[in-house]
């Protein structure tokens, strides 16, 4: 077992409309690995991801309990500086959302907000991030075009570059390829394999096959409950829980 | 059969508005254009408006309208956008529920009532505060007009901000960006075209408003003379038409010139409308790209 990067302990989350999104979830996110959260929609994967970077602060949350430890600190603490937390734990969403800025500024924005103002440093970091996301070759001659002007697959890689520029310790991806073609999807998957030595990856794929392809560790969620957790090589081949088996074999979901 | 009748009725209703606008435009031109034959252009664009002695210089009215509109928008713009941002982005749900209807009530107050408040309250207050010879100034009018245009700006800009998908804000927050930076650098730019439309509508409301400005600006058709003109009486194009049209002999030169001023006003609001529809069209296209 590799060491734990994020440790979720007895975490429960209920929204104001009464929906119990997560019920007493305990889970270790392994460092330098691809951690897959899977299960039918409404299972609590997104809620968990949004808890880890505190995006749930934007939602109407009734109650949370338990702890989420990141590098040993409980990030649910009210005193937690969320901006710094979010720079360390980056997130890519299911739909690519380029901000209403140029391609360059989309990547530079987070850096500027983090206090980086030196144009030379910004430029080299933006270039580096775009190269890492395999986008540089396609956009280097039109960095001043609006972020929205490139194709959907390019936009998602832009969103990835935007997160990478901040040099995060963890990167979370919520159905990152649900709006993408197979070629781009394959590129992003192989990219995740490359970076996992440096950056811990948490991904909630939108389908079973992707889950099985990329998982080092996998966790099955059903209606807010953690049903089963294990190494990806075992969980998809030989699930222990009947419900996991049914889902993996496609009997529901 | 019934379908056809209804379709025809709707068609007539639709076309009638076009026809009415065209007729108004025709009427304006018919009554206003003879000016060009009766008054030389060089006389028209002079600085003395004194119709009883045949001085028809419209520049003071022109500058009066521009001055009042400009100051008014300078006040209403930050105030209106600020309020819209507060309602759309910051206010808790309960405050929002109270504020929005209140703003709409403000929009419904007849301008003559605001003019009345301007005369009995605003103008004496300004006179005493700034130690002016009279409280009936361009600035008084601009303040009142700001009050009139703010609700328009707020409600259109707030709609534009609300139309920005929540995912934009999430994407920004997820990069460690704070709430203020998100509002100024992400949400407002994303709603930019809607916000510009809001301001344009505010400007055309301001430019076209008659009653309130007529009551509080002092009605002196003087030429703009530097910054101090802000605290001097002035007169707008709209107020001129409203106050003189009743006394003028139909078909006289003065009568035609008043209509000519109407044409100028018409062109102004046409330009503003074209600009704002350009932006709302752009807005629509951007929305489609997002979805």
Short mmCIF file of C-alpha atoms in Angstrom, two decimals:
data_model
loop_
_atom_site.label_atom_id
_atom_site.label_comp_id
_atom_site.label_asym_id
_atom_site.label_seq_id
_atom_site.Cartn_x
_atom_site.Cartn_y
_atom_site.Cartn_z
CA UNK A 1 0.00 0.00 0.00
CA UNK A 2 1.34 3.43 -0.87
CA UNK A 3 0.91 6.27 1.57
CA UNK A 4 -2.30 8.23 1.99
CA UNK A 5 -2.62 11.74 0.58
CA UNK A 6 -6.12 12.52 1.70
CA UNK A 7 -7.86 10.76 4.49
CA UNK A 8 -11.65 10.93 4.71
CA UNK A 9 -13.03 9.92 8.07
CA UNK A 10 -16.69 9.27 8.83
CA UNK A 11 -17.70 12.04 6.49
CA UNK A 12 -21.42 12.78 6.04
CA UNK A 13 -23.02 15.54 4.02
CA UNK A 14 -26.64 16.64 3.87
CA UNK A 15 -27.97 19.39 1.62
CA UNK A 16 -30.61 21.91 2.71
CA UNK A 17 -33.26 20.24 0.57
CA UNK A 18 -32.91 17.17 2.79
CA UNK A 19 -30.86 15.04 0.41
CA UNK A 20 -28.31 12.98 2.30
CA UNK A 21 -25.53 13.06 -0.30
CA UNK A 22 -22.91 11.14 1.67
CA UNK A 23 -23.37 8.77 4.57
CA UNK A 24 -20.51 8.13 6.94
CA UNK A 25 -17.83 7.73 4.28
CA UNK A 26 -14.32 6.70 5.27
CA UNK A 27 -11.74 6.47 2.53
CA UNK A 28 -8.01 6.83 1.93
CA UNK A 29 -6.88 8.61 -1.22
CA UNK A 30 -3.54 7.13 -2.19
CA UNK A 31 -0.67 9.41 -3.08
CA UNK A 32 0.90 9.10 -6.53
CA UNK A 33 -1.87 6.93 -7.87
CA UNK A 34 -5.06 7.20 -9.85
CA UNK A 35 -7.95 6.97 -7.42
CA UNK A 36 -11.24 6.20 -9.13
CA UNK A 37 -14.63 6.99 -7.63
CA UNK A 38 -17.36 5.23 -9.55
CA UNK A 39 -21.00 4.30 -9.36
CA UNK A 40 -24.32 5.49 -10.76
CA UNK A 41 -25.04 9.20 -10.77
CA UNK A 42 -26.44 10.56 -7.56
CA UNK A 43 -24.06 8.30 -5.69
CA UNK A 44 -22.19 11.14 -4.03
CA UNK A 45 -19.00 11.20 -6.12
CA UNK A 46 -19.33 14.83 -7.13
CA UNK A 47 -20.36 15.83 -3.63
CA UNK A 48 -17.23 14.19 -2.26
CA UNK A 49 -14.97 15.87 -4.81
CA UNK A 50 -16.57 19.22 -4.09
CA UNK A 51 -16.09 18.65 -0.39
CA UNK A 52 -12.38 18.02 -0.82
CA UNK A 53 -11.78 21.45 -2.38
CA UNK A 54 -14.57 23.08 -0.40
CA UNK A 55 -16.61 24.01 -3.48
CA UNK A 56 -19.61 22.83 -1.45
CA UNK A 57 -19.28 26.17 0.32
CA UNK A 58 -21.22 27.53 -2.68
CA UNK A 59 -24.08 25.04 -2.27
CA UNK A 60 -26.86 25.05 0.27
CA UNK A 61 -25.44 22.63 2.76
CA UNK A 62 -27.40 21.75 5.85
CA UNK A 63 -24.86 19.75 7.75
CA UNK A 64 -21.51 18.07 7.44
CA UNK A 65 -19.81 15.84 9.94
CA UNK A 66 -16.58 13.91 10.08
CA UNK A 67 -13.17 14.94 8.87
CA UNK A 68 -11.26 15.26 5.63
CA UNK A 69 -7.53 15.34 6.33
CA UNK A 70 -5.22 16.71 3.67
CA UNK A 71 -1.54 16.53 4.62
CA UNK A 72 -2.79 15.97 8.14
CA UNK A 73 -4.97 19.11 8.30
CA UNK A 74 -8.77 18.96 8.49
CA UNK A 75 -9.85 20.94 5.45
CA UNK A 76 -13.43 21.19 6.70
CA UNK A 77 -12.15 23.52 9.40
CA UNK A 78 -13.80 26.96 9.12
CA UNK A 79 -10.38 28.58 9.49
CA UNK A 80 -8.98 26.71 6.50
CA UNK A 81 -7.71 29.19 3.86
CA UNK A 82 -9.78 27.85 0.96
CA UNK A 83 -8.00 29.74 -1.82
CA UNK A 84 -4.69 28.11 -0.95
CA UNK A 85 -6.40 24.75 -0.55
CA UNK A 86 -7.94 25.03 -4.01
CA UNK A 87 -4.59 25.85 -5.56
CA UNK A 88 -3.14 22.68 -4.06
CA UNK A 89 -6.14 20.56 -5.01
CA UNK A 90 -7.05 21.43 -8.59
CA UNK A 91 -10.30 20.43 -10.25
CA UNK A 92 -11.39 19.74 -13.81
CA UNK A 93 -15.11 19.65 -14.52
CA UNK A 94 -17.23 17.53 -16.82
CA UNK A 95 -17.91 20.41 -19.17
CA UNK A 96 -14.95 22.48 -20.26
CA UNK A 97 -15.55 25.97 -18.93
CA UNK A 98 -13.10 28.43 -20.46
CA UNK A 99 -13.29 31.67 -18.50
CA UNK A 100 -14.30 34.77 -20.50
CA UNK A 101 -10.65 35.56 -21.22
CA UNK A 102 -7.97 34.83 -23.79
CA UNK A 103 -6.33 31.42 -23.99
CA UNK A 104 -3.23 32.84 -22.31
CA UNK A 105 -5.20 34.58 -19.57
CA UNK A 106 -7.23 31.46 -18.85
CA UNK A 107 -4.01 29.80 -17.72
CA UNK A 108 -2.38 32.90 -16.26
CA UNK A 109 -5.42 33.97 -14.23
CA UNK A 110 -4.95 31.51 -11.39
CA UNK A 111 -1.24 32.37 -11.22
CA UNK A 112 -1.92 36.09 -11.11
CA UNK A 113 -4.46 35.64 -8.35
CA UNK A 114 -1.88 33.56 -6.48
CA UNK A 115 0.38 36.62 -6.61
CA UNK A 116 2.58 35.96 -9.64
CA UNK A 117 2.95 39.20 -11.60
CA UNK A 118 6.27 38.88 -13.40
CA UNK A 119 5.37 38.69 -17.12
CA UNK A 120 8.38 36.55 -17.96
CA UNK A 121 7.59 34.00 -15.25
CA UNK A 122 3.91 34.01 -16.20
CA UNK A 123 4.78 33.40 -19.81
CA UNK A 124 7.08 30.50 -19.12
CA UNK A 125 4.63 28.91 -16.67
CA UNK A 126 1.74 29.25 -19.10
CA UNK A 127 3.81 27.73 -21.88
CA UNK A 128 4.94 24.90 -19.62
CA UNK A 129 1.37 24.13 -18.53
CA UNK A 130 0.03 24.21 -22.08
CA UNK A 131 2.80 21.87 -23.16
CA UNK A 132 2.03 19.48 -20.34
CA UNK A 133 -1.61 19.41 -21.44
CA UNK A 134 -0.53 18.78 -25.06
CA UNK A 135 -2.18 21.98 -26.19
CA UNK A 136 0.80 24.25 -26.87
CA UNK A 137 1.39 23.04 -30.43
CA UNK A 138 -2.22 23.81 -31.34
CA UNK A 139 -2.55 27.25 -29.77
CA UNK A 140 0.91 28.84 -29.48
CA UNK A 141 0.21 31.18 -32.39
CA UNK A 142 -3.13 32.40 -31.08
CA UNK A 143 -2.76 32.77 -27.36
CA UNK A 144 -4.70 36.04 -27.44
CA UNK A 145 -7.82 34.47 -28.95
CA UNK A 146 -10.73 33.98 -26.56
CA UNK A 147 -10.67 30.68 -24.69
CA UNK A 148 -14.10 29.87 -26.08
CA UNK A 149 -12.85 29.98 -29.68
CA UNK A 150 -11.09 26.59 -29.60
CA UNK A 151 -12.75 23.17 -29.95
CA UNK A 152 -14.36 21.28 -27.05
CA UNK A 153 -11.46 18.85 -26.69
CA UNK A 154 -8.96 21.70 -26.78
CA UNK A 155 -11.04 23.60 -24.23
CA UNK A 156 -10.91 20.67 -21.81
CA UNK A 157 -7.14 20.47 -22.22
CA UNK A 158 -7.04 24.23 -21.60
CA UNK A 159 -8.92 23.66 -18.35
CA UNK A 160 -6.39 20.97 -17.47
CA UNK A 161 -3.50 23.33 -18.27
CA UNK A 162 -5.11 26.00 -16.11
CA UNK A 163 -5.03 23.64 -13.15
CA UNK A 164 -1.53 22.29 -13.89
CA UNK A 165 -0.11 25.81 -14.02
CA UNK A 166 -0.76 26.13 -10.30
CA UNK A 167 1.43 23.05 -9.67
CA UNK A 168 -1.16 21.27 -7.53
CA UNK A 169 -0.47 18.31 -5.30
CA UNK A 170 -3.79 16.71 -6.14
CA UNK A 171 -5.89 16.95 -9.27
CA UNK A 172 -9.57 15.99 -9.21
CA UNK A 173 -11.48 15.26 -12.41
CA UNK A 174 -15.26 15.04 -12.39
CA UNK A 175 -16.34 13.15 -15.53
CA UNK A 176 -13.59 14.95 -17.45
CA UNK A 177 -14.17 13.22 -20.78
CA UNK A 178 -17.96 12.96 -20.84
CA UNK A 179 -18.16 15.64 -23.55
CA UNK A 180 -15.09 14.51 -25.49
CA UNK A 181 -14.31 12.32 -28.46
CA UNK A 182 -12.45 8.99 -28.00
CA UNK A 183 -9.13 10.32 -29.31
CA UNK A 184 -9.00 13.20 -26.84
CA UNK A 185 -10.24 10.89 -24.10
CA UNK A 186 -7.36 8.49 -24.74
CA UNK A 187 -4.90 11.38 -24.67
CA UNK A 188 -6.17 12.60 -21.34
CA UNK A 189 -6.12 9.10 -19.86
CA UNK A 190 -2.53 8.50 -20.89
CA UNK A 191 -1.66 11.94 -19.60
CA UNK A 192 -3.05 11.01 -16.18
CA UNK A 193 -0.80 7.94 -16.17
CA UNK A 194 2.18 10.21 -16.83
CA UNK A 195 1.52 12.72 -14.09
CA UNK A 196 0.46 10.37 -11.35
CA UNK A 197 4.06 10.02 -10.16
CA UNK A 198 4.06 13.71 -9.30
CA UNK A 199 0.40 14.51 -8.73
CA UNK A 200 -2.20 12.46 -6.94
CA UNK A 201 -5.18 11.90 -9.23
CA UNK A 202 -8.80 11.51 -8.15
CA UNK A 203 -11.19 10.84 -10.99
CA UNK A 204 -14.89 10.18 -11.22
CA UNK A 205 -15.27 8.75 -14.75
CA UNK A 206 -18.61 8.89 -16.49
CA UNK A 207 -18.57 5.25 -17.48
CA UNK A 208 -17.48 1.84 -16.23
CA UNK A 209 -14.97 1.12 -18.95
CA UNK A 210 -12.96 4.22 -18.21
CA UNK A 211 -13.06 3.41 -14.51
CA UNK A 212 -11.64 -0.03 -15.15
CA UNK A 213 -9.00 1.29 -17.57
CA UNK A 214 -7.41 3.92 -15.39
CA UNK A 215 -7.93 2.77 -11.79
CA UNK A 216 -5.03 2.04 -9.48
CA UNK A 217 -7.51 2.17 -6.65
CA UNK A 218 -11.26 2.18 -7.03
CA UNK A 219 -14.17 3.01 -4.76
CA UNK A 220 -17.77 2.13 -5.51
CA UNK A 221 -20.42 4.58 -4.37
CA UNK A 222 -24.14 3.89 -4.31
CA UNK A 223 -26.70 6.42 -3.07
CA UNK A 224 -24.26 8.22 -0.81
CA UNK A 225 -22.74 5.10 0.65
CA UNK A 226 -19.28 3.72 0.13
CA UNK A 227 -19.97 0.11 -0.83
CA UNK A 228 -16.58 -1.26 -1.66
CA UNK A 229 -13.00 -0.11 -2.02
CA UNK A 230 -9.96 -1.90 -3.38
CA UNK A 231 -7.14 -2.03 -5.88
CA UNK A 232 -8.43 -1.48 -9.39
CA UNK A 233 -6.94 -4.75 -10.62
CA UNK A 234 -9.04 -6.68 -8.11
CA UNK A 235 -12.22 -4.70 -7.69
CA UNK A 236 -13.34 -4.85 -11.29
CA UNK A 237 -12.38 -8.49 -11.75
CA UNK A 238 -13.47 -9.93 -8.48
CA UNK A 239 -15.80 -7.63 -6.52
CA UNK A 240 -16.68 -8.80 -3.03
CA UNK A 241 -20.03 -7.06 -2.62
CA UNK A 242 -23.02 -8.28 -4.61
CA UNK A 243 -24.06 -4.71 -5.48
CA UNK A 244 -20.61 -3.88 -6.82
CA UNK A 245 -20.66 -7.03 -8.89
CA UNK A 246 -24.08 -6.20 -10.30
CA UNK A 247 -22.97 -2.72 -11.25
CA UNK A 248 -19.63 -3.80 -12.71
CA UNK A 249 -21.38 -6.44 -14.79
CA UNK A 250 -23.90 -3.91 -15.96
CA UNK A 251 -27.01 -5.28 -14.30
CA UNK A 252 -28.02 -1.81 -13.23
CA UNK A 253 -26.87 1.80 -13.50
CA UNK B 1 -60.84 28.57 -40.56
CA UNK B 2 -60.59 29.76 -36.97
CA UNK B 3 -56.83 29.37 -37.18
CA UNK B 4 -56.69 31.62 -40.20
CA UNK B 5 -58.67 34.37 -38.50
CA UNK B 6 -56.47 34.31 -35.43
CA UNK B 7 -53.31 34.25 -37.52
CA UNK B 8 -54.56 37.25 -39.42
CA UNK B 9 -55.41 39.19 -36.24
CA UNK B 10 -51.96 38.51 -34.82
CA UNK B 11 -50.40 39.52 -38.11
CA UNK B 12 -52.27 42.82 -38.10
CA UNK B 13 -51.22 43.46 -34.50
CA UNK B 14 -47.62 42.74 -35.40
CA UNK B 15 -47.56 44.93 -38.46
CA UNK B 16 -49.44 47.76 -36.81
CA UNK B 17 -46.52 48.60 -34.55
CA UNK B 18 -44.22 48.83 -37.55
CA UNK B 19 -46.72 51.03 -39.34
CA UNK B 20 -47.15 53.27 -36.31
CA UNK B 21 -43.40 53.77 -35.96
CA UNK B 22 -43.14 54.58 -39.66
CA UNK B 23 -46.00 57.04 -39.39
CA UNK B 24 -44.41 58.76 -36.41
CA UNK B 25 -41.17 58.99 -38.31
CA UNK B 26 -42.97 60.38 -41.37
CA UNK B 27 -44.81 62.92 -39.26
CA UNK B 28 -41.58 64.03 -37.57
CA UNK B 29 -39.86 64.46 -40.90
CA UNK B 30 -42.84 66.26 -42.43
CA UNK B 31 -43.03 68.77 -39.61
CA UNK B 32 -39.32 69.03 -38.87
CA UNK B 33 -37.55 69.06 -42.20
CA UNK B 34 -39.07 72.41 -43.40
CA UNK B 35 -36.73 73.91 -40.79
CA UNK B 36 -33.87 73.41 -43.19
CA UNK B 37 -35.59 75.71 -45.70
CA UNK B 38 -36.50 78.35 -43.17
CA UNK B 39 -33.40 78.58 -40.99
CA UNK B 40 -29.89 78.43 -42.38
CA UNK B 41 -27.83 75.57 -41.00
CA UNK B 42 -25.24 78.09 -39.89
CA UNK B 43 -27.93 79.77 -37.77
CA UNK B 44 -29.28 76.48 -36.44
CA UNK B 45 -25.96 75.38 -35.06
CA UNK B 46 -25.29 78.48 -33.03
CA UNK B 47 -25.35 79.02 -29.31
CA UNK B 48 -28.31 81.33 -28.89
CA UNK B 49 -31.79 79.91 -28.37
CA UNK B 50 -34.22 82.80 -28.25
CA UNK B 51 -37.12 81.86 -30.52
CA UNK B 52 -39.21 85.01 -29.91
CA UNK B 53 -36.56 87.01 -31.73
CA UNK B 54 -35.89 84.25 -34.24
CA UNK B 55 -32.66 82.97 -32.75
CA UNK B 56 -32.87 79.24 -33.25
CA UNK B 57 -29.46 78.04 -32.10
CA UNK B 58 -30.02 74.49 -30.86
CA UNK B 59 -26.51 73.92 -29.52
CA UNK B 60 -27.36 75.00 -25.93
CA UNK B 61 -30.21 72.47 -25.83
CA UNK B 62 -27.99 69.87 -27.35
CA UNK B 63 -25.23 70.49 -24.84
CA UNK B 64 -27.81 70.64 -22.03
CA UNK B 65 -29.09 67.18 -22.90
CA UNK B 66 -25.61 65.76 -23.22
CA UNK B 67 -24.42 67.34 -19.99
CA UNK B 68 -27.37 66.14 -17.94
CA UNK B 69 -27.29 62.66 -19.50
CA UNK B 70 -23.55 62.35 -19.03
CA UNK B 71 -23.53 63.32 -15.33
CA UNK B 72 -26.58 61.21 -14.71
CA UNK B 73 -25.03 58.09 -16.23
CA UNK B 74 -21.76 58.76 -14.42
CA UNK B 75 -23.78 58.51 -11.20
CA UNK B 76 -26.20 55.76 -12.24
CA UNK B 77 -23.64 53.43 -13.79
CA UNK B 78 -21.55 52.52 -10.71
CA UNK B 79 -24.61 52.66 -8.51
CA UNK B 80 -26.75 50.49 -10.80
CA UNK B 81 -24.07 47.91 -11.56
CA UNK B 82 -23.10 47.79 -7.90
CA UNK B 83 -26.69 47.14 -6.88
CA UNK B 84 -27.09 44.49 -9.56
CA UNK B 85 -23.91 42.74 -8.41
CA UNK B 86 -25.08 42.89 -4.83
CA UNK B 87 -28.48 41.42 -5.64
CA UNK B 88 -27.22 38.75 -8.02
CA UNK B 89 -23.99 37.69 -6.34
CA UNK B 90 -23.84 38.68 -2.71
CA UNK B 91 -27.21 39.25 -1.06
CA UNK B 92 -28.67 36.37 0.95
CA UNK B 93 -31.88 34.96 -0.54
CA UNK B 94 -34.09 36.82 1.91
CA UNK B 95 -32.58 40.25 1.22
CA UNK B 96 -32.83 39.52 -2.49
CA UNK B 97 -36.54 38.81 -2.16
CA UNK B 98 -37.08 42.25 -0.62
CA UNK B 99 -34.67 44.25 -2.77
CA UNK B 100 -35.81 43.12 -6.20
CA UNK B 101 -39.48 44.12 -5.86
CA UNK B 102 -38.42 47.39 -4.22
CA UNK B 103 -36.25 48.26 -7.21
CA UNK B 104 -39.17 47.46 -9.48
CA UNK B 105 -41.44 49.75 -7.47
CA UNK B 106 -38.85 52.48 -7.85
CA UNK B 107 -39.02 51.94 -11.60
CA UNK B 108 -42.78 52.45 -11.46
CA UNK B 109 -42.79 55.84 -9.72
CA UNK B 110 -44.06 58.48 -12.20
CA UNK B 111 -41.29 60.91 -13.09
CA UNK B 112 -43.49 63.89 -12.20
CA UNK B 113 -43.56 62.65 -8.62
CA UNK B 114 -39.79 62.44 -8.59
CA UNK B 115 -39.69 65.93 -10.11
CA UNK B 116 -41.85 67.16 -7.26
CA UNK B 117 -39.50 65.62 -4.71
CA UNK B 118 -36.67 67.27 -6.62
CA UNK B 119 -38.24 70.71 -6.32
CA UNK B 120 -39.26 70.60 -2.67
CA UNK B 121 -36.38 68.60 -1.26
CA UNK B 122 -33.39 67.98 -3.52
CA UNK B 123 -33.00 71.44 -4.99
CA UNK B 124 -33.09 73.41 -1.68
CA UNK B 125 -30.72 70.89 -0.14
CA UNK B 126 -28.25 71.28 -3.00
CA UNK B 127 -28.57 75.06 -2.92
CA UNK B 128 -27.68 75.19 0.75
CA UNK B 129 -25.00 72.49 0.65
CA UNK B 130 -23.05 73.97 -2.25
CA UNK B 131 -24.06 77.57 -1.54
CA UNK B 132 -25.54 78.08 -5.01
CA UNK B 133 -27.70 80.98 -6.24
CA UNK B 134 -30.31 78.44 -7.30
CA UNK B 135 -30.83 74.75 -6.64
CA UNK B 136 -32.37 74.22 -10.06
CA UNK B 137 -29.27 73.03 -11.92
CA UNK B 138 -28.00 70.45 -14.38
CA UNK B 139 -26.70 68.46 -11.44
CA UNK B 140 -30.13 68.38 -9.76
CA UNK B 141 -31.66 67.04 -12.95
CA UNK B 142 -28.86 64.51 -13.35
CA UNK B 143 -29.39 63.20 -9.83
CA UNK B 144 -33.10 62.72 -10.42
CA UNK B 145 -32.48 61.09 -13.78
CA UNK B 146 -30.00 58.75 -12.16
CA UNK B 147 -32.77 57.73 -9.78
CA UNK B 148 -34.98 57.06 -12.79
CA UNK B 149 -32.44 55.08 -14.79
CA UNK B 150 -30.97 53.03 -11.93
CA UNK B 151 -33.91 50.60 -11.71
CA UNK B 152 -33.68 49.91 -15.44
CA UNK B 153 -29.94 49.32 -15.23
CA UNK B 154 -30.26 47.16 -12.13
CA UNK B 155 -32.97 44.90 -13.42
CA UNK B 156 -31.42 44.28 -16.85
CA UNK B 157 -27.89 43.89 -15.48
CA UNK B 158 -29.08 41.58 -12.74
CA UNK B 159 -30.79 39.35 -15.30
CA UNK B 160 -27.54 39.25 -17.26
CA UNK B 161 -25.56 38.26 -14.18
CA UNK B 162 -28.08 35.58 -13.28
CA UNK B 163 -27.78 34.16 -16.78
CA UNK B 164 -24.08 33.45 -16.21
CA UNK B 165 -23.93 29.69 -15.56
CA UNK B 166 -22.97 28.70 -12.02
CA UNK B 167 -20.23 26.55 -13.55
CA UNK B 168 -18.27 29.73 -14.42
CA UNK B 169 -18.16 30.72 -10.79
CA UNK B 170 -17.24 27.19 -9.73
CA UNK B 171 -14.46 27.02 -12.32
CA UNK B 172 -13.06 30.28 -11.02
CA UNK B 173 -13.34 29.41 -7.33
CA UNK B 174 -11.73 26.03 -8.03
CA UNK B 175 -8.60 27.90 -9.17
CA UNK B 176 -8.31 29.52 -5.76
CA UNK B 177 -9.84 32.78 -6.92
CA UNK B 178 -11.70 34.77 -4.28
CA UNK B 179 -15.29 35.92 -4.48
CA UNK B 180 -14.46 39.52 -5.40
CA UNK B 181 -11.96 38.54 -8.04
CA UNK B 182 -14.50 36.11 -9.44
CA UNK B 183 -17.17 38.81 -9.64
CA UNK B 184 -14.94 41.43 -11.29
CA UNK B 185 -12.87 39.18 -13.49
CA UNK B 186 -15.18 36.32 -14.38
CA UNK B 187 -18.88 36.90 -13.75
CA UNK B 188 -19.09 40.53 -14.90
CA UNK B 189 -16.98 39.96 -18.04
CA UNK B 190 -19.10 36.89 -18.82
CA UNK B 191 -22.23 39.04 -18.53
CA UNK B 192 -20.56 41.93 -20.33
CA UNK B 193 -22.88 42.29 -23.28
CA UNK B 194 -25.97 42.13 -21.07
CA UNK B 195 -24.50 44.73 -18.75
CA UNK B 196 -23.70 47.02 -21.69
CA UNK B 197 -27.29 46.61 -22.91
CA UNK B 198 -28.46 47.60 -19.43
CA UNK B 199 -26.39 50.77 -19.53
CA UNK B 200 -27.58 51.61 -23.03
CA UNK B 201 -31.18 51.24 -21.96
CA UNK B 202 -30.41 53.46 -18.98
CA UNK B 203 -28.92 56.09 -21.29
CA UNK B 204 -31.90 56.11 -23.61
CA UNK B 205 -34.25 56.34 -20.63
CA UNK B 206 -32.23 59.30 -19.37
CA UNK B 207 -32.04 61.05 -22.71
CA UNK B 208 -35.76 60.71 -23.34
CA UNK B 209 -36.98 61.68 -19.88
CA UNK B 210 -38.80 65.02 -19.93
CA UNK B 211 -40.95 65.83 -16.95
CA UNK B 212 -38.47 65.45 -14.09
CA UNK B 213 -35.69 67.36 -15.85
CA UNK B 214 -38.05 70.12 -16.90
CA UNK B 215 -39.08 70.61 -13.29
CA UNK B 216 -35.63 70.80 -11.73
CA UNK B 217 -33.04 72.01 -14.23
CA UNK B 218 -34.08 75.64 -14.20
CA UNK B 219 -34.92 75.80 -17.89
CA UNK B 220 -32.26 78.23 -19.00
CA UNK B 221 -30.99 77.42 -22.49
CA UNK B 222 -27.42 78.44 -21.79
CA UNK B 223 -24.37 77.12 -23.52
CA UNK B 224 -22.08 74.70 -21.74
CA UNK B 225 -19.16 76.69 -20.31
CA UNK B 226 -16.70 74.49 -18.58
CA UNK B 227 -17.10 72.46 -15.45
CA UNK B 228 -19.04 75.10 -13.51
CA UNK B 229 -22.00 74.59 -15.84
CA UNK B 230 -22.80 71.49 -13.84
CA UNK B 231 -24.12 73.68 -11.03
CA UNK B 232 -25.92 76.17 -13.27
CA UNK B 233 -29.41 75.99 -14.74
CA UNK B 234 -29.61 74.33 -18.11
CA UNK B 235 -32.23 72.96 -20.42
CA UNK B 236 -32.52 69.74 -22.34
CA UNK B 237 -33.97 69.09 -25.81
CA UNK B 238 -36.91 67.20 -24.36
CA UNK B 239 -37.76 69.95 -21.86
CA UNK B 240 -37.63 72.54 -24.64
CA UNK B 241 -40.10 70.67 -26.79
CA UNK B 242 -42.44 70.03 -23.87
CA UNK B 243 -42.45 73.57 -22.54
CA UNK B 244 -42.67 75.45 -25.84
CA UNK B 245 -44.82 73.23 -28.00
CA UNK B 246 -47.98 74.38 -26.28
CA UNK B 247 -47.47 78.05 -27.06
CA UNK B 248 -46.13 77.91 -30.55
CA UNK B 249 -48.16 78.82 -33.64
CA UNK B 250 -48.74 75.72 -35.73
CA UNK B 251 -46.73 75.85 -38.97
CA UNK B 252 -44.41 78.65 -37.83
CA UNK B 253 -40.63 78.38 -38.03
CA UNK B 254 -40.42 77.90 -34.27
CA UNK B 255 -42.88 75.00 -34.60
CA UNK B 256 -40.77 73.38 -37.30
CA UNK B 257 -37.57 73.81 -35.33
CA UNK B 258 -39.13 72.09 -32.32
CA UNK B 259 -39.91 69.11 -34.54
CA UNK B 260 -36.40 69.26 -35.90
CA UNK B 261 -35.15 68.87 -32.33
CA UNK B 262 -37.48 65.87 -32.14
CA UNK B 263 -35.73 64.37 -35.16
CA UNK B 264 -32.35 64.85 -33.50
CA UNK B 265 -33.63 63.11 -30.35
CA UNK B 266 -35.08 60.34 -32.46
CA UNK B 267 -31.72 59.79 -34.15
CA UNK B 268 -30.01 59.70 -30.78
CA UNK B 269 -32.22 56.99 -29.38
CA UNK B 270 -32.04 55.12 -32.68
CA UNK B 271 -28.24 55.00 -32.41
CA UNK B 272 -28.38 53.88 -28.79
CA UNK B 273 -30.93 51.20 -29.66
CA UNK B 274 -28.78 49.92 -32.51
CA UNK B 275 -25.76 49.70 -30.21
CA UNK B 276 -27.69 47.90 -27.48
CA UNK B 277 -29.36 45.44 -29.85
CA UNK B 278 -25.95 44.75 -31.34
CA UNK B 279 -24.75 43.74 -27.90
CA UNK B 280 -27.81 41.73 -26.95
CA UNK B 281 -27.52 39.84 -30.23
CA UNK B 282 -23.89 39.15 -29.42
CA UNK B 283 -24.97 38.05 -25.97
CA UNK B 284 -27.45 35.57 -27.43
CA UNK B 285 -24.79 34.06 -29.67
CA UNK B 286 -22.35 33.69 -26.80
CA UNK B 287 -25.03 31.97 -24.72
CA UNK B 288 -25.64 29.48 -27.50
CA UNK B 289 -21.95 28.69 -27.56
CA UNK B 290 -21.95 28.00 -23.84
CA UNK B 291 -24.93 25.67 -23.95
#
